[in-house]
Amino acid sequence: MAEGLLAGKRGVVFGVANEKSIAWGCAQACAAQGASLAFNYLGETLERRVRKLVDEFLPGAPVFDCNVQKDDEIASFFASVKKEWDTIDFVIHSVAYADREDLKDQYITTPRANFALALDISAYSLVALAREAAPMMPNGGSIVAMTYYGAEKVVPRYNVMGVAKAALECSARYLANDLGPKGIRVNCISAGPIRTLSASAIAGMRGMLTVAEKVTPMRRNVTQTDVGQTTVYLLSDFSTAVTGEVIHVDSGYHVMGLFGFEGPAE
Ligand code: NAD
């Protein structure tokens, strides 16, 4: 019998691409707390890598193909999960995409099609996954999605992804209201910058990490483990009345203003 804050809970994890993925940090933290996990992967190119990671660290955990742009793939993903388990307790949404070209200059140049693509994969997918997952949560559950501060304030070059994250956070609030009566909670974690595959698409990521390390109250960047542990809290019975929330796991970056001002008081 597994022990830990998530002992006896079963959940699905969307968004593992490799061992640096935030989703993988979440999966490791959840598994360490006794959760059973199932995973998606995006297409054949990622399948081998995701299966290898899962087989190595969580042997026997189910892994299924699922492109979150496709309703039929989402439906068949949950149908496959249902063959393993009658019910689930949680969903981790750690999925985003925007064209690299739109993450380097100004927001104003974003083409209509690229805007729609970024919003579809990074925000609408939460709605689509929640809709399929909810019937598998008859005893209530918890859904957690990953967001970033660029949803709240202008972060140069984050551009269309900031707009997508604003839609994601707002969707989480509307979903919290739709699903609250069923005992299903929906929350976001706003993570500080972390070096991952997706993050490498943002021009100037290295600069973001350097600035964050210097000016956050904790004077350090965050890790996949920091995010994973807060995810455990949101999936656990220690957060049973927390929903529609955005929790910042960013070493306190979001509370700061007038960065770098440490001049004399006069
Ligand atoms: P990552 O590249 O490891 O993960 C992104 C995942 O999205 C990948 O597994 C990819 O396969 C998946 N994905 C993209 N399009 C998809 C589709 N159509 N269908 C299914 N899956 C798809 O990068 P990450 O940094 O771990 O990103 C995870 C989440 O964390 C994202 O929502 C990201 O915006 C968010 N986030 C990242 C940071 C950071 O600095 N890395 C900070 C805050 C929030």
PDB file of C-alpha atoms and ligand atoms in Angstrom:
ATOM      1  CA  MET A   1       0.000   0.000   0.000  1.00  0.00           C
ATOM      2  CA  ALA A   2       1.492   3.334  -1.126  1.00  0.00           C
ATOM      3  CA  GLU A   3       2.070   6.033   1.468  1.00  0.00           C
ATOM      4  CA  GLY A   4       2.124   9.813   1.161  1.00  0.00           C
ATOM      5  CA  LEU A   5      -0.099  12.822   0.579  1.00  0.00           C
ATOM      6  CA  LEU A   6      -1.445  11.318  -2.666  1.00  0.00           C
ATOM      7  CA  ALA A   7      -1.642   7.680  -1.571  1.00  0.00           C
ATOM      8  CA  GLY A   8      -4.512   5.946  -3.340  1.00  0.00           C
ATOM      9  CA  LYS A   9      -4.985   8.794  -5.853  1.00  0.00           C
ATOM     10  CA  ARG A  10      -4.741   8.284  -9.616  1.00  0.00           C
ATOM     11  CA  GLY A  11      -4.085  11.013 -12.131  1.00  0.00           C
ATOM     12  CA  VAL A  12      -3.148  11.860 -15.688  1.00  0.00           C
ATOM     13  CA  VAL A  13      -0.171  13.986 -16.643  1.00  0.00           C
ATOM     14  CA  PHE A  14      -0.157  15.968 -19.900  1.00  0.00           C
ATOM     15  CA  GLY A  15       3.074  17.566 -21.070  1.00  0.00           C
ATOM     16  CA  VAL A  16       6.109  15.364 -20.523  1.00  0.00           C
ATOM     17  CA  ALA A  17       8.543  15.887 -23.415  1.00  0.00           C
ATOM     18  CA  ASN A  18      11.781  15.015 -21.602  1.00  0.00           C
ATOM     19  CA  GLU A  19      13.364  14.849 -18.145  1.00  0.00           C
ATOM     20  CA  LYS A  20      13.514  18.669 -17.950  1.00  0.00           C
ATOM     21  CA  SER A  21       9.754  19.104 -18.483  1.00  0.00           C
ATOM     22  CA  ILE A  22       7.861  20.725 -15.623  1.00  0.00           C
ATOM     23  CA  ALA A  23       5.341  17.889 -16.057  1.00  0.00           C
ATOM     24  CA  TRP A  24       8.095  15.404 -15.279  1.00  0.00           C
ATOM     25  CA  GLY A  25       9.024  17.316 -12.096  1.00  0.00           C
ATOM     26  CA  CYS A  26       5.338  17.155 -11.137  1.00  0.00           C
ATOM     27  CA  ALA A  27       5.139  13.443 -11.965  1.00  0.00           C
ATOM     28  CA  GLN A  28       8.150  12.639  -9.811  1.00  0.00           C
ATOM     29  CA  ALA A  29       6.792  14.667  -6.876  1.00  0.00           C
ATOM     30  CA  CYS A  30       3.359  13.024  -7.188  1.00  0.00           C
ATOM     31  CA  ALA A  31       4.796   9.518  -7.478  1.00  0.00           C
ATOM     32  CA  ALA A  32       6.950  10.160  -4.402  1.00  0.00           C
ATOM     33  CA  GLN A  33       3.722  10.938  -2.527  1.00  0.00           C
ATOM     34  CA  GLY A  34       2.084   7.677  -3.557  1.00  0.00           C
ATOM     35  CA  ALA A  35       0.070   8.662  -6.659  1.00  0.00           C
ATOM     36  CA  SER A  36      -0.490   6.343  -9.613  1.00  0.00           C
ATOM     37  CA  LEU A  37       0.039   8.143 -12.931  1.00  0.00           C
ATOM     38  CA  ALA A  38      -0.808   7.874 -16.624  1.00  0.00           C
ATOM     39  CA  PHE A  39       0.886  10.012 -19.273  1.00  0.00           C
ATOM     40  CA  ASN A  40       0.309  11.453 -22.723  1.00  0.00           C
ATOM     41  CA  TYR A  41       2.925  12.062 -25.365  1.00  0.00           C
ATOM     42  CA  LEU A  42       2.680  14.210 -28.460  1.00  0.00           C
ATOM     43  CA  GLY A  43       3.189  12.118 -31.574  1.00  0.00           C
ATOM     44  CA  GLU A  44       5.754   9.549 -32.635  1.00  0.00           C
ATOM     45  CA  THR A  45       8.794  11.803 -32.289  1.00  0.00           C
ATOM     46  CA  LEU A  46       8.298  12.116 -28.517  1.00  0.00           C
ATOM     47  CA  GLU A  47       6.910   8.624 -27.898  1.00  0.00           C
ATOM     48  CA  ARG A  48      10.229   6.836 -27.503  1.00  0.00           C
ATOM     49  CA  ARG A  49      11.660   9.422 -25.123  1.00  0.00           C
ATOM     50  CA  VAL A  50       8.538   9.595 -22.928  1.00  0.00           C
ATOM     51  CA  ARG A  51       8.140   5.805 -22.794  1.00  0.00           C
ATOM     52  CA  LYS A  52      11.817   5.382 -21.869  1.00  0.00           C
ATOM     53  CA  LEU A  53      11.550   7.932 -19.031  1.00  0.00           C
ATOM     54  CA  VAL A  54       8.351   6.416 -17.677  1.00  0.00           C
ATOM     55  CA  ASP A  55       9.590   2.810 -17.985  1.00  0.00           C
ATOM     56  CA  GLU A  56      12.785   3.723 -16.162  1.00  0.00           C
ATOM     57  CA  PHE A  57      11.261   5.609 -13.236  1.00  0.00           C
ATOM     58  CA  LEU A  58       7.628   4.469 -13.046  1.00  0.00           C
ATOM     59  CA  PRO A  59       7.532   1.033 -14.666  1.00  0.00           C
ATOM     60  CA  GLY A  60       4.064  -0.059 -15.669  1.00  0.00           C
ATOM     61  CA  ALA A  61       2.566   3.459 -15.769  1.00  0.00           C
ATOM     62  CA  PRO A  62       0.301   3.736 -18.840  1.00  0.00           C
ATOM     63  CA  VAL A  63       1.391   6.036 -21.678  1.00  0.00           C
ATOM     64  CA  PHE A  64      -0.920   7.054 -24.560  1.00  0.00           C
ATOM     65  CA  ASP A  65      -0.683   9.295 -27.602  1.00  0.00           C
ATOM     66  CA  CYS A  66      -2.685  12.545 -27.408  1.00  0.00           C
ATOM     67  CA  ASN A  67      -2.487  15.773 -29.367  1.00  0.00           C
ATOM     68  CA  VAL A  68      -4.640  18.192 -27.333  1.00  0.00           C
ATOM     69  CA  GLN A  69      -5.701  19.987 -30.535  1.00  0.00           C
ATOM     70  CA  LYS A  70      -7.769  16.939 -31.473  1.00  0.00           C
ATOM     71  CA  ASP A  71     -11.019  16.132 -29.662  1.00  0.00           C
ATOM     72  CA  ASP A  72     -11.005  12.541 -30.946  1.00  0.00           C
ATOM     73  CA  GLU A  73      -7.501  11.951 -29.567  1.00  0.00           C
ATOM     74  CA  ILE A  74      -8.529  13.415 -26.196  1.00  0.00           C
ATOM     75  CA  ALA A  75     -11.586  11.145 -26.140  1.00  0.00           C
ATOM     76  CA  SER A  76      -9.554   8.057 -27.013  1.00  0.00           C
ATOM     77  CA  PHE A  77      -6.880   9.016 -24.439  1.00  0.00           C
ATOM     78  CA  PHE A  78      -9.494   9.022 -21.662  1.00  0.00           C
ATOM     79  CA  ALA A  79     -11.109   5.845 -23.055  1.00  0.00           C
ATOM     80  CA  SER A  80      -7.703   4.140 -22.772  1.00  0.00           C
ATOM     81  CA  VAL A  81      -7.271   5.449 -19.215  1.00  0.00           C
ATOM     82  CA  LYS A  82     -10.738   4.124 -18.376  1.00  0.00           C
ATOM     83  CA  LYS A  83      -9.620   0.647 -19.394  1.00  0.00           C
ATOM     84  CA  GLU A  84      -6.951   0.907 -16.666  1.00  0.00           C
ATOM     85  CA  TRP A  85      -8.935   2.721 -13.965  1.00  0.00           C
ATOM     86  CA  ASP A  86     -12.674   3.372 -13.503  1.00  0.00           C
ATOM     87  CA  THR A  87     -12.061   6.751 -11.928  1.00  0.00           C
ATOM     88  CA  ILE A  88      -9.292   9.319 -11.633  1.00  0.00           C
ATOM     89  CA  ASP A  89      -8.559  11.955  -8.999  1.00  0.00           C
ATOM     90  CA  PHE A  90      -6.510  14.542 -10.857  1.00  0.00           C
ATOM     91  CA  VAL A  91      -5.251  16.036 -14.113  1.00  0.00           C
ATOM     92  CA  ILE A  92      -1.974  17.914 -14.587  1.00  0.00           C
ATOM     93  CA  HIS A  93      -2.024  20.240 -17.622  1.00  0.00           C
ATOM     94  CA  SER A  94       1.526  21.260 -18.515  1.00  0.00           C
ATOM     95  CA  VAL A  95       1.113  21.943 -22.225  1.00  0.00           C
ATOM     96  CA  ALA A  96       1.760  25.045 -24.303  1.00  0.00           C
ATOM     97  CA  TYR A  97       2.847  26.032 -27.787  1.00  0.00           C
ATOM     98  CA  ALA A  98       3.456  29.182 -29.806  1.00  0.00           C
ATOM     99  CA  ASP A  99       5.372  29.693 -33.023  1.00  0.00           C
ATOM    100  CA  ARG A 100       8.977  30.602 -32.188  1.00  0.00           C
ATOM    101  CA  GLU A 101       8.718  33.529 -34.652  1.00  0.00           C
ATOM    102  CA  ASP A 102       6.107  35.139 -32.390  1.00  0.00           C
ATOM    103  CA  LEU A 103       8.276  35.017 -29.279  1.00  0.00           C
ATOM    104  CA  LYS A 104      11.114  37.266 -30.351  1.00  0.00           C
ATOM    105  CA  ASP A 105       9.893  40.686 -31.469  1.00  0.00           C
ATOM    106  CA  GLN A 106       6.692  42.625 -30.926  1.00  0.00           C
ATOM    107  CA  TYR A 107       3.246  41.231 -30.089  1.00  0.00           C
ATOM    108  CA  ILE A 108       1.610  43.450 -32.704  1.00  0.00           C
ATOM    109  CA  THR A 109       2.986  41.347 -35.561  1.00  0.00           C
ATOM    110  CA  THR A 110       1.302  38.096 -34.437  1.00  0.00           C
ATOM    111  CA  PRO A 111      -0.544  36.598 -37.426  1.00  0.00           C
ATOM    112  CA  ARG A 112      -4.193  35.597 -36.907  1.00  0.00           C
ATOM    113  CA  ALA A 113      -3.490  31.896 -37.504  1.00  0.00           C
ATOM    114  CA  ASN A 114      -0.582  31.850 -35.021  1.00  0.00           C
ATOM    115  CA  PHE A 115      -2.725  33.572 -32.392  1.00  0.00           C
ATOM    116  CA  ALA A 116      -5.444  30.921 -32.853  1.00  0.00           C
ATOM    117  CA  LEU A 117      -2.893  28.080 -32.695  1.00  0.00           C
ATOM    118  CA  ALA A 118      -1.273  29.353 -29.473  1.00  0.00           C
ATOM    119  CA  LEU A 119      -4.646  29.895 -27.781  1.00  0.00           C
ATOM    120  CA  ASP A 120      -5.951  26.519 -28.971  1.00  0.00           C
ATOM    121  CA  ILE A 121      -3.040  24.437 -27.659  1.00  0.00           C
ATOM    122  CA  SER A 122      -2.171  26.506 -24.586  1.00  0.00           C
ATOM    123  CA  ALA A 123      -5.607  27.552 -23.284  1.00  0.00           C
ATOM    124  CA  TYR A 124      -8.567  25.822 -24.960  1.00  0.00           C
ATOM    125  CA  SER A 125      -6.946  22.438 -24.291  1.00  0.00           C
ATOM    126  CA  LEU A 126      -7.614  22.889 -20.572  1.00  0.00           C
ATOM    127  CA  VAL A 127     -11.337  23.193 -21.297  1.00  0.00           C
ATOM    128  CA  ALA A 128     -11.320  20.137 -23.573  1.00  0.00           C
ATOM    129  CA  LEU A 129      -9.359  18.010 -21.081  1.00  0.00           C
ATOM    130  CA  ALA A 130     -11.538  19.094 -18.139  1.00  0.00           C
ATOM    131  CA  ARG A 131     -14.685  18.170 -20.079  1.00  0.00           C
ATOM    132  CA  GLU A 132     -13.446  14.615 -20.718  1.00  0.00           C
ATOM    133  CA  ALA A 133     -11.860  14.165 -17.288  1.00  0.00           C
ATOM    134  CA  ALA A 134     -14.801  15.347 -15.166  1.00  0.00           C
ATOM    135  CA  PRO A 135     -17.036  12.289 -15.796  1.00  0.00           C
ATOM    136  CA  MET A 136     -14.160  10.141 -14.525  1.00  0.00           C
ATOM    137  CA  MET A 137     -14.131  12.087 -11.239  1.00  0.00           C
ATOM    138  CA  PRO A 138     -17.403  11.053  -9.555  1.00  0.00           C
ATOM    139  CA  ASN A 139     -15.838  11.530  -6.121  1.00  0.00           C
ATOM    140  CA  GLY A 140     -14.431  14.986  -6.912  1.00  0.00           C
ATOM    141  CA  GLY A 141     -10.945  15.801  -8.066  1.00  0.00           C
ATOM    142  CA  SER A 142      -8.297  18.393  -8.764  1.00  0.00           C
ATOM    143  CA  ILE A 143      -7.038  19.902 -12.029  1.00  0.00           C
ATOM    144  CA  VAL A 144      -3.814  21.932 -12.119  1.00  0.00           C
ATOM    145  CA  ALA A 145      -2.485  23.962 -15.074  1.00  0.00           C
ATOM    146  CA  MET A 146       0.865  25.704 -15.539  1.00  0.00           C
ATOM    147  CA  THR A 147       0.916  29.420 -16.246  1.00  0.00           C
ATOM    148  CA  TYR A 148       3.380  32.335 -16.190  1.00  0.00           C
ATOM    149  CA  TYR A 149       3.517  35.948 -14.965  1.00  0.00           C
ATOM    150  CA  GLY A 150       3.393  37.156 -18.590  1.00  0.00           C
ATOM    151  CA  ALA A 151      -0.402  36.637 -18.257  1.00  0.00           C
ATOM    152  CA  GLU A 152      -0.566  39.490 -15.745  1.00  0.00           C
ATOM    153  CA  LYS A 153       2.121  41.952 -16.858  1.00  0.00           C
ATOM    154  CA  VAL A 154       3.939  42.635 -20.084  1.00  0.00           C
ATOM    155  CA  VAL A 155       7.035  40.479 -20.261  1.00  0.00           C
ATOM    156  CA  PRO A 156       8.894  41.504 -23.423  1.00  0.00           C
ATOM    157  CA  ARG A 157       8.890  38.777 -26.096  1.00  0.00           C
ATOM    158  CA  TYR A 158       6.446  36.514 -24.199  1.00  0.00           C
ATOM    159  CA  ASN A 159       3.819  38.125 -26.463  1.00  0.00           C
ATOM    160  CA  VAL A 160       1.048  35.802 -27.677  1.00  0.00           C
ATOM    161  CA  MET A 161       1.935  33.271 -24.987  1.00  0.00           C
ATOM    162  CA  GLY A 162       1.098  35.912 -22.358  1.00  0.00           C
ATOM    163  CA  VAL A 163      -2.319  36.354 -23.957  1.00  0.00           C
ATOM    164  CA  ALA A 164      -2.778  32.572 -24.045  1.00  0.00           C
ATOM    165  CA  LYS A 165      -1.822  32.296 -20.367  1.00  0.00           C
ATOM    166  CA  ALA A 166      -4.341  35.024 -19.466  1.00  0.00           C
ATOM    167  CA  ALA A 167      -6.997  32.933 -21.246  1.00  0.00           C
ATOM    168  CA  LEU A 168      -5.781  29.819 -19.441  1.00  0.00           C
ATOM    169  CA  GLU A 169      -6.005  31.466 -16.007  1.00  0.00           C
ATOM    170  CA  CYS A 170      -9.447  32.875 -16.757  1.00  0.00           C
ATOM    171  CA  SER A 171     -10.587  29.484 -18.097  1.00  0.00           C
ATOM    172  CA  ALA A 172      -9.439  27.905 -14.829  1.00  0.00           C
ATOM    173  CA  ARG A 173     -11.722  30.305 -12.931  1.00  0.00           C
ATOM    174  CA  TYR A 174     -14.753  29.558 -15.133  1.00  0.00           C
ATOM    175  CA  LEU A 175     -14.044  25.819 -14.961  1.00  0.00           C
ATOM    176  CA  ALA A 176     -13.724  26.108 -11.168  1.00  0.00           C
ATOM    177  CA  ASN A 177     -17.259  27.479 -11.097  1.00  0.00           C
ATOM    178  CA  ASP A 178     -18.636  24.872 -13.531  1.00  0.00           C
ATOM    179  CA  LEU A 179     -17.025  21.937 -11.733  1.00  0.00           C
ATOM    180  CA  GLY A 180     -17.096  23.149  -8.109  1.00  0.00           C
ATOM    181  CA  PRO A 181     -20.543  21.620  -7.447  1.00  0.00           C
ATOM    182  CA  LYS A 182     -19.070  18.235  -8.462  1.00  0.00           C
ATOM    183  CA  GLY A 183     -16.241  18.664  -5.959  1.00  0.00           C
ATOM    184  CA  ILE A 184     -13.689  19.206  -8.720  1.00  0.00           C
ATOM    185  CA  ARG A 185     -11.194  22.012  -8.109  1.00  0.00           C
ATOM    186  CA  VAL A 186      -9.275  23.852 -10.851  1.00  0.00           C
ATOM    187  CA  ASN A 187      -6.151  25.870 -10.100  1.00  0.00           C
ATOM    188  CA  CYS A 188      -3.078  27.286 -11.826  1.00  0.00           C
ATOM    189  CA  ILE A 189       0.546  27.437 -10.790  1.00  0.00           C
ATOM    190  CA  SER A 190       2.426  30.478 -12.054  1.00  0.00           C
ATOM    191  CA  ALA A 191       5.984  29.190 -12.262  1.00  0.00           C
ATOM    192  CA  GLY A 192       9.084  31.347 -12.474  1.00  0.00           C
ATOM    193  CA  PRO A 193      11.301  30.812 -15.543  1.00  0.00           C
ATOM    194  CA  ILE A 194      12.858  27.341 -15.826  1.00  0.00           C
ATOM    195  CA  ARG A 195      15.148  26.088 -18.587  1.00  0.00           C
ATOM    196  CA  THR A 196      13.073  23.556 -20.595  1.00  0.00           C
ATOM    197  CA  LEU A 197      12.449  22.649 -24.236  1.00  0.00           C
ATOM    198  CA  SER A 198       9.505  25.081 -24.586  1.00  0.00           C
ATOM    199  CA  ALA A 199      11.308  27.846 -22.723  1.00  0.00           C
ATOM    200  CA  SER A 200      14.154  27.681 -25.243  1.00  0.00           C
ATOM    201  CA  ALA A 201      11.707  29.024 -27.865  1.00  0.00           C
ATOM    202  CA  ILE A 202      11.504  32.357 -26.023  1.00  0.00           C
ATOM    203  CA  ALA A 203      14.207  34.742 -27.214  1.00  0.00           C
ATOM    204  CA  GLY A 204      16.268  36.016 -24.268  1.00  0.00           C
ATOM    205  CA  MET A 205      15.367  33.189 -21.864  1.00  0.00           C
ATOM    206  CA  ARG A 206      18.883  33.252 -20.409  1.00  0.00           C
ATOM    207  CA  GLY A 207      18.443  36.955 -19.575  1.00  0.00           C
ATOM    208  CA  MET A 208      15.118  36.227 -17.860  1.00  0.00           C
ATOM    209  CA  LEU A 209      16.787  33.649 -15.642  1.00  0.00           C
ATOM    210  CA  THR A 210      19.639  36.015 -14.761  1.00  0.00           C
ATOM    211  CA  VAL A 211      17.288  38.869 -13.867  1.00  0.00           C
ATOM    212  CA  ALA A 212      14.950  36.648 -11.849  1.00  0.00           C
ATOM    213  CA  GLU A 213      17.851  35.260  -9.847  1.00  0.00           C
ATOM    214  CA  LYS A 214      19.026  38.774  -8.946  1.00  0.00           C
ATOM    215  CA  VAL A 215      15.743  40.461  -8.050  1.00  0.00           C
ATOM    216  CA  THR A 216      13.423  37.844  -6.544  1.00  0.00           C
ATOM    217  CA  PRO A 217      12.973  38.090  -2.772  1.00  0.00           C
ATOM    218  CA  MET A 218      14.539  34.626  -2.491  1.00  0.00           C
ATOM    219  CA  ARG A 219      17.419  35.519  -4.866  1.00  0.00           C
ATOM    220  CA  ARG A 220      17.142  32.227  -6.698  1.00  0.00           C
ATOM    221  CA  ASN A 221      15.419  30.650  -9.671  1.00  0.00           C
ATOM    222  CA  VAL A 222      12.813  27.956  -9.218  1.00  0.00           C
ATOM    223  CA  THR A 223      13.120  24.282 -10.111  1.00  0.00           C
ATOM    224  CA  GLN A 224      10.834  21.601 -11.474  1.00  0.00           C
ATOM    225  CA  THR A 225      10.825  20.175  -7.941  1.00  0.00           C
ATOM    226  CA  ASP A 226       9.524  23.473  -6.470  1.00  0.00           C
ATOM    227  CA  VAL A 227       6.633  23.377  -8.950  1.00  0.00           C
ATOM    228  CA  GLY A 228       6.079  19.648  -8.410  1.00  0.00           C
ATOM    229  CA  GLN A 229       5.734  20.049  -4.664  1.00  0.00           C
ATOM    230  CA  THR A 230       3.145  22.829  -4.957  1.00  0.00           C
ATOM    231  CA  THR A 231       1.338  20.638  -7.477  1.00  0.00           C
ATOM    232  CA  VAL A 232       1.207  17.875  -4.853  1.00  0.00           C
ATOM    233  CA  TYR A 233      -0.371  20.351  -2.416  1.00  0.00           C
ATOM    234  CA  LEU A 234      -3.047  21.353  -4.953  1.00  0.00           C
ATOM    235  CA  LEU A 235      -3.818  17.709  -5.787  1.00  0.00           C
ATOM    236  CA  SER A 236      -3.895  16.643  -2.154  1.00  0.00           C
ATOM    237  CA  ASP A 237      -6.524  16.823   0.556  1.00  0.00           C
ATOM    238  CA  PHE A 238      -4.516  19.686   2.101  1.00  0.00           C
ATOM    239  CA  SER A 239      -6.125  22.120  -0.383  1.00  0.00           C
ATOM    240  CA  THR A 240      -9.743  20.922  -0.310  1.00  0.00           C
ATOM    241  CA  ALA A 241     -11.264  24.434  -0.368  1.00  0.00           C
ATOM    242  CA  VAL A 242      -8.793  26.023  -2.812  1.00  0.00           C
ATOM    243  CA  THR A 243     -10.128  26.538  -6.337  1.00  0.00           C
ATOM    244  CA  GLY A 244      -9.946  29.119  -9.133  1.00  0.00           C
ATOM    245  CA  GLU A 245      -6.608  30.191  -7.669  1.00  0.00           C
ATOM    246  CA  VAL A 246      -3.281  31.136  -9.249  1.00  0.00           C
ATOM    247  CA  ILE A 247      -0.430  30.218  -6.912  1.00  0.00           C
ATOM    248  CA  HIS A 248       2.910  31.823  -7.755  1.00  0.00           C
ATOM    249  CA  VAL A 249       5.889  29.503  -7.456  1.00  0.00           C
ATOM    250  CA  ASP A 250       8.393  32.142  -8.523  1.00  0.00           C
ATOM    251  CA  SER A 251      10.605  32.863  -5.485  1.00  0.00           C
ATOM    252  CA  GLY A 252       8.340  35.878  -4.903  1.00  0.00           C
ATOM    253  CA  TYR A 253       9.126  37.694  -8.186  1.00  0.00           C
ATOM    254  CA  HIS A 254       5.513  38.859  -8.596  1.00  0.00           C
ATOM    255  CA  VAL A 255       5.515  40.926  -5.387  1.00  0.00           C
ATOM    256  CA  MET A 256       8.412  43.140  -6.489  1.00  0.00           C
ATOM    257  CA  GLY A 257       8.298  46.603  -8.077  1.00  0.00           C
ATOM    258  CA  LEU A 258      11.075  49.012  -9.101  1.00  0.00           C
ATOM    259  CA  PHE A 259      13.509  46.192  -9.678  1.00  0.00           C
ATOM    260  CA  GLY A 260      17.112  46.788  -8.773  1.00  0.00           C
ATOM    261  CA  PHE A 261      16.418  49.995  -6.793  1.00  0.00           C
ATOM    262  CA  GLU A 262      18.626  49.781  -3.781  1.00  0.00           C
ATOM    263  CA  GLY A 263      19.778  53.404  -3.660  1.00  0.00           C
ATOM    264  CA  PRO A 264      20.345  55.398  -0.478  1.00  0.00           C
ATOM    265  CA  ALA A 265      17.243  56.404   1.542  1.00  0.00           C
ATOM    266  CA  GLU A 266      18.543  60.092   1.656  1.00  0.00           C
TER     267      GLU A 266
HETATM  268  P1  NAD B   1       8.132  21.367 -22.203  1.00  0.00           P
HETATM  269  O1  NAD B   1       8.537  21.649 -23.603  1.00  0.00           O
HETATM  270  O2  NAD B   1       8.915  20.346 -21.483  1.00  0.00           O
HETATM  271  O3  NAD B   1       6.598  20.984 -22.107  1.00  0.00           O
HETATM  272  C1  NAD B   1       5.620  21.471 -23.009  1.00  0.00           C
HETATM  273  C2  NAD B   1       4.791  20.279 -23.409  1.00  0.00           C
HETATM  274  O4  NAD B   1       3.684  20.682 -24.221  1.00  0.00           O
HETATM  275  C3  NAD B   1       5.584  19.244 -24.213  1.00  0.00           C
HETATM  276  O5  NAD B   1       5.525  17.984 -23.573  1.00  0.00           O
HETATM  277  C4  NAD B   1       4.851  19.174 -25.532  1.00  0.00           C
HETATM  278  O6  NAD B   1       4.850  17.885 -26.090  1.00  0.00           O
HETATM  279  C5  NAD B   1       3.466  19.593 -25.092  1.00  0.00           C
HETATM  280  N1  NAD B   1       2.619  19.991 -26.220  1.00  0.00           N
HETATM  281  C6  NAD B   1       2.796  21.024 -27.078  1.00  0.00           C
HETATM  282  N2  NAD B   1       1.810  21.011 -28.019  1.00  0.00           N
HETATM  283  C7  NAD B   1       1.000  19.960 -27.726  1.00  0.00           C
HETATM  284  C8  NAD B   1      -0.162  19.399 -28.319  1.00  0.00           C
HETATM  285  N3  NAD B   1      -0.723  19.946 -29.411  1.00  0.00           N
HETATM  286  N4  NAD B   1      -0.723  18.307 -27.750  1.00  0.00           N
HETATM  287  C9  NAD B   1      -0.177  17.724 -26.652  1.00  0.00           C
HETATM  288  N5  NAD B   1       0.937  18.201 -26.043  1.00  0.00           N
HETATM  289  C10 NAD B   1       1.516  19.300 -26.588  1.00  0.00           C
HETATM  290  O7  NAD B   1       8.219  22.786 -21.455  1.00  0.00           O
HETATM  291  P2  NAD B   1       7.772  23.236 -19.993  1.00  0.00           P
HETATM  292  O8  NAD B   1       8.505  24.480 -19.732  1.00  0.00           O
HETATM  293  O9  NAD B   1       7.869  22.102 -19.060  1.00  0.00           O
HETATM  294  O10 NAD B   1       6.240  23.646 -20.214  1.00  0.00           O
HETATM  295  C11 NAD B   1       5.183  23.078 -19.462  1.00  0.00           C
HETATM  296  C12 NAD B   1       4.176  24.139 -19.081  1.00  0.00           C
HETATM  297  O11 NAD B   1       4.755  25.020 -18.132  1.00  0.00           O
HETATM  298  C13 NAD B   1       3.702  25.008 -20.237  1.00  0.00           C
HETATM  299  O12 NAD B   1       2.339  25.308 -20.070  1.00  0.00           O
HETATM  300  C14 NAD B   1       4.540  26.253 -20.043  1.00  0.00           C
HETATM  301  O13 NAD B   1       3.971  27.389 -20.651  1.00  0.00           O
HETATM  302  C15 NAD B   1       4.517  26.345 -18.541  1.00  0.00           C
HETATM  303  N6  NAD B   1       5.511  27.226 -17.936  1.00  0.00           N
HETATM  304  C16 NAD B   1       6.815  27.086 -18.248  1.00  0.00           C
HETATM  305  C17 NAD B   1       7.744  27.938 -17.650  1.00  0.00           C
HETATM  306  C18 NAD B   1       9.217  27.827 -17.974  1.00  0.00           C
HETATM  307  O14 NAD B   1       9.941  28.782 -17.732  1.00  0.00           O
HETATM  308  N7  NAD B   1       9.679  26.703 -18.468  1.00  0.00           N
HETATM  309  C19 NAD B   1       7.325  28.926 -16.746  1.00  0.00           C
HETATM  310  C20 NAD B   1       5.972  29.027 -16.448  1.00  0.00           C
HETATM  311  C21 NAD B   1       5.066  28.168 -17.046  1.00  0.00           C
END
